[in-house]
Amino acid sequence: MTSHAEVSADAAALLQHVRSALPTVNLGLRTESAADLDFSASLYALTRAEELRQVSDWTAEQKAAFCRWQFDSQHAHYRQHYPAANLLILLLDVAPIGRLYFTRTAAELRLMEITLLDGFRNRGIGGAINGALIHIAGTDRLPVALHVEPFNPARRLYERQGFREVETRGIYLFMRREPAGRNGCGGDV
C-alpha cells in the first residue's frame, strides 16, 4: 500500500506508470525510514556478493561488516549530496522487495540505485521502473542518467532502453538517455 502523501509527485507518477505497465503486479512504494536501513543494507550486500565470494581470507562476519560499512558510507553520501532524493522501498503487496533511489535536478533525472531481491529480478519490474523514470523525465524534456558497473547485467537493460555510455568514472560507466527528439536520441521505451 502506498500513501501518496508520503512520497514526492515524481514517485507517485512513477508508481502510477509502473502499475499501468504491470497491471497484475501489486507494486507499491514508501519512503525509506530508519526502520528500513537493515533491509536496505541487506540489499546492498546482495550487490557485492559475487565479488566477495572471491575473497577467501575473510570470514562471513567480516564480509557482512564490510558490506554494512560500505552501505552506511553510501547512504550518508546520498543523504549529504542528494538531500531532495527519493529514497524509496519497493513493495509487492505489503512485503519489501527492493529499494529505489532517484533524484531530479534542473538538468536531469538521476537513477541513483535500484536493487531487487533475487526472486523479483527478471520479472519486468526493473524495466518497468526504468521506463517510468524515462517517461517522467521525458515529460519535462530531461535526460535520465545513471552509473553502472561494466559487468552488471542491468547494463544490457539500460542499453536496450536507449541509454548510451558517456564516460567512465572510476569503476563505473556513466550512462545517459536523452529525451525523445533531443539530439536525435531517445524515443519510446
Tab-separated table of C-alpha atoms in Angstrom:
chain	number	residue	atom	x	y	z
A	1	MET	CA	0.000	0.000	0.000
A	2	THR	CA	1.198	3.488	-0.726
A	3	SER	CA	0.186	6.755	0.766
A	4	HIS	CA	0.830	9.338	-1.922
A	5	ALA	CA	1.197	11.958	0.825
A	6	GLU	CA	4.344	10.121	1.922
A	7	VAL	CA	6.113	10.322	-1.449
A	8	SER	CA	7.015	13.001	-3.985
A	9	ALA	CA	4.976	13.780	-7.073
A	10	ASP	CA	7.653	12.045	-9.170
A	11	ALA	CA	7.413	8.906	-7.032
A	12	ALA	CA	3.612	8.911	-7.224
A	13	ALA	CA	3.783	9.326	-11.025
A	14	LEU	CA	6.343	6.521	-11.222
A	15	LEU	CA	4.076	4.177	-9.287
A	16	GLN	CA	1.097	5.010	-11.492
A	17	HIS	CA	3.141	4.384	-14.652
A	18	VAL	CA	4.549	1.068	-13.342
A	19	ARG	CA	1.097	-0.143	-12.313
A	20	SER	CA	-0.148	0.627	-15.848
A	21	ALA	CA	2.775	-1.293	-17.355
A	22	LEU	CA	2.399	-4.246	-14.955
A	23	PRO	CA	-1.315	-4.408	-14.067
A	24	THR	CA	-1.085	-7.870	-12.478
A	25	VAL	CA	1.757	-6.858	-10.143
A	26	ASN	CA	0.608	-5.116	-6.952
A	27	LEU	CA	3.681	-2.910	-6.670
A	28	GLY	CA	3.806	-0.244	-4.001
A	29	LEU	CA	6.385	2.023	-2.508
A	30	ARG	CA	7.082	4.038	0.563
A	31	THR	CA	9.700	6.481	1.666
A	32	GLU	CA	12.638	4.690	3.271
A	33	SER	CA	12.753	5.168	7.050
A	34	ALA	CA	15.329	4.366	9.705
A	35	ALA	CA	13.441	1.103	10.288
A	36	ASP	CA	14.237	0.077	6.676
A	37	LEU	CA	18.006	0.549	6.855
A	38	ASP	CA	18.806	-3.060	7.796
A	39	PHE	CA	16.727	-4.243	4.826
A	40	SER	CA	18.418	-1.748	2.500
A	41	ALA	CA	21.831	-2.797	3.808
A	42	SER	CA	20.996	-6.437	3.082
A	43	LEU	CA	20.047	-5.468	-0.489
A	44	TYR	CA	23.356	-3.657	-0.848
A	45	ALA	CA	25.161	-6.791	0.344
A	46	LEU	CA	23.457	-8.770	-2.443
A	47	THR	CA	25.083	-6.479	-4.999
A	48	ARG	CA	28.532	-7.208	-3.537
A	49	ALA	CA	28.087	-10.969	-3.009
A	50	GLU	CA	29.710	-12.116	-6.257
A	51	GLU	CA	32.872	-10.096	-5.811
A	52	LEU	CA	33.144	-11.023	-2.129
A	53	ARG	CA	32.968	-14.734	-2.981
A	54	GLN	CA	36.438	-14.233	-4.425
A	55	VAL	CA	37.766	-13.009	-1.058
A	56	SER	CA	38.743	-16.272	0.598
A	57	ASP	CA	40.610	-14.936	3.618
A	58	TRP	CA	37.635	-13.093	5.191
A	59	THR	CA	35.055	-14.729	7.404
A	60	ALA	CA	31.339	-14.345	6.701
A	61	GLU	CA	31.184	-11.904	9.612
A	62	GLN	CA	33.991	-9.777	8.145
A	63	LYS	CA	32.266	-9.698	4.767
A	64	ALA	CA	28.977	-8.700	6.418
A	65	ALA	CA	30.684	-5.948	8.434
A	66	PHE	CA	32.449	-4.674	5.309
A	67	CYS	CA	29.175	-4.552	3.354
A	68	ARG	CA	27.410	-2.744	6.188
A	69	TRP	CA	30.220	-0.188	6.389
A	70	GLN	CA	30.038	0.359	2.612
A	71	PHE	CA	26.257	0.699	2.714
A	72	ASP	CA	26.378	3.157	5.610
A	73	SER	CA	29.009	5.217	3.766
A	74	GLN	CA	26.989	5.195	0.542
A	75	HIS	CA	23.789	6.112	2.346
A	76	ALA	CA	25.491	9.014	4.159
A	77	HIS	CA	26.901	10.210	0.822
A	78	TYR	CA	23.462	10.117	-0.793
A	79	ARG	CA	21.883	11.991	2.131
A	80	GLN	CA	24.615	14.654	2.055
A	81	HIS	CA	24.878	15.194	-1.698
A	82	TYR	CA	21.265	14.489	-2.757
A	83	PRO	CA	19.122	15.854	0.096
A	84	ALA	CA	15.995	16.045	-2.096
A	85	ALA	CA	16.367	12.495	-3.449
A	86	ASN	CA	13.560	9.966	-3.401
A	87	LEU	CA	14.847	7.120	-1.209
A	88	LEU	CA	12.136	4.507	-1.585
A	89	ILE	CA	11.370	0.965	-0.530
A	90	LEU	CA	9.655	-1.106	-3.228
A	91	LEU	CA	6.814	-3.337	-2.049
A	92	LEU	CA	4.968	-6.280	-3.536
A	93	ASP	CA	1.623	-6.259	-1.810
A	94	VAL	CA	2.992	-5.085	1.550
A	95	ALA	CA	6.292	-7.004	1.606
A	96	PRO	CA	9.523	-5.145	0.838
A	97	ILE	CA	11.211	-6.449	-2.323
A	98	GLY	CA	13.728	-3.746	-3.186
A	99	ARG	CA	14.912	-0.193	-3.000
A	100	LEU	CA	14.828	2.650	-5.487
A	101	TYR	CA	16.765	5.892	-5.116
A	102	PHE	CA	16.410	8.675	-7.657
A	103	THR	CA	16.602	12.439	-7.759
A	104	ARG	CA	15.599	15.269	-10.051
A	105	THR	CA	17.752	18.299	-10.767
A	106	ALA	CA	17.228	21.138	-13.211
A	107	ALA	CA	19.471	19.271	-15.662
A	108	GLU	CA	18.429	15.610	-15.341
A	109	LEU	CA	16.611	12.837	-13.563
A	110	ARG	CA	19.291	10.651	-11.923
A	111	LEU	CA	18.718	6.979	-11.148
A	112	MET	CA	20.976	6.527	-8.133
A	113	GLU	CA	20.135	2.979	-7.119
A	114	ILE	CA	17.721	0.210	-7.906
A	115	THR	CA	18.083	-3.192	-6.280
A	116	LEU	CA	15.552	-6.005	-6.110
A	117	LEU	CA	15.662	-9.185	-4.068
A	118	ASP	CA	16.862	-12.098	-6.197
A	119	GLY	CA	13.392	-13.655	-6.527
A	120	PHE	CA	11.987	-10.471	-8.076
A	121	ARG	CA	14.644	-9.908	-10.727
A	122	ASN	CA	13.996	-10.696	-14.403
A	123	ARG	CA	10.251	-10.276	-13.945
A	124	GLY	CA	9.920	-6.917	-15.701
A	125	ILE	CA	9.783	-4.830	-12.538
A	126	GLY	CA	13.144	-3.095	-13.012
A	127	GLY	CA	12.432	-2.470	-16.682
A	128	ALA	CA	9.021	-1.002	-15.865
A	129	ILE	CA	10.556	1.256	-13.209
A	130	ASN	CA	13.207	2.467	-15.660
A	131	GLY	CA	10.524	3.008	-18.285
A	132	ALA	CA	8.538	5.078	-15.796
A	133	LEU	CA	11.587	7.192	-14.949
A	134	ILE	CA	12.229	7.755	-18.666
A	135	HIS	CA	8.591	8.755	-19.164
A	136	ILE	CA	8.600	11.153	-16.189
A	137	ALA	CA	11.848	12.782	-17.301
A	138	GLY	CA	10.632	12.976	-20.891
A	139	THR	CA	7.542	14.964	-19.937
A	140	ASP	CA	9.937	17.712	-18.815
A	141	ARG	CA	12.421	17.089	-21.659
A	142	LEU	CA	15.074	15.917	-19.196
A	143	PRO	CA	17.616	13.162	-19.782
A	144	VAL	CA	17.913	10.224	-17.386
A	145	ALA	CA	21.428	9.497	-16.135
A	146	LEU	CA	22.945	6.711	-14.055
A	147	HIS	CA	26.162	4.971	-13.090
A	148	VAL	CA	26.573	1.214	-13.568
A	149	GLU	CA	29.430	-1.217	-13.183
A	150	PRO	CA	30.505	-2.569	-16.584
A	151	PHE	CA	29.813	-6.182	-15.541
A	152	ASN	CA	26.364	-5.504	-14.039
A	153	PRO	CA	23.704	-7.470	-16.000
A	154	ALA	CA	21.379	-4.433	-15.742
A	155	ARG	CA	23.662	-2.656	-18.205
A	156	ARG	CA	22.068	-4.646	-21.040
A	157	LEU	CA	18.608	-3.450	-19.969
A	158	TYR	CA	19.815	0.148	-19.879
A	159	GLU	CA	21.274	-0.179	-23.378
A	160	ARG	CA	18.015	-1.697	-24.706
A	161	GLN	CA	16.157	1.253	-23.209
A	162	GLY	CA	18.334	3.745	-25.078
A	163	PHE	CA	20.987	4.612	-22.500
A	164	ARG	CA	24.399	5.319	-24.008
A	165	GLU	CA	27.777	5.314	-22.342
A	166	VAL	CA	29.071	8.855	-21.874
A	167	GLU	CA	32.298	8.160	-19.991
A	168	THR	CA	33.997	6.003	-17.401
A	169	ARG	CA	34.042	7.441	-13.887
A	170	GLY	CA	36.252	5.375	-11.624
A	171	ILE	CA	34.898	1.822	-11.705
A	172	TYR	CA	31.542	2.915	-13.132
A	173	LEU	CA	30.193	3.692	-16.570
A	174	PHE	CA	28.242	6.930	-16.655
A	175	MET	CA	25.245	6.392	-18.947
A	176	ARG	CA	22.637	8.802	-20.161
A	177	ARG	CA	19.390	8.607	-22.096
A	178	GLU	CA	18.292	11.763	-23.852
A	179	PRO	CA	14.593	12.574	-24.060
A	180	ALA	CA	12.849	11.900	-27.363
A	181	GLY	CA	13.742	14.398	-30.043
A	182	ARG	CA	16.789	15.787	-28.258
A	183	ASN	CA	19.956	15.361	-30.338
A	184	GLY	CA	18.194	12.659	-32.347
A	185	CYS	CA	18.212	10.299	-29.367
A	186	GLY	CA	15.616	8.886	-27.059
A	187	GLY	CA	12.253	7.676	-28.156
A	188	ASP	CA	9.609	5.413	-26.737
A	189	VAL	CA	10.519	2.680	-24.308
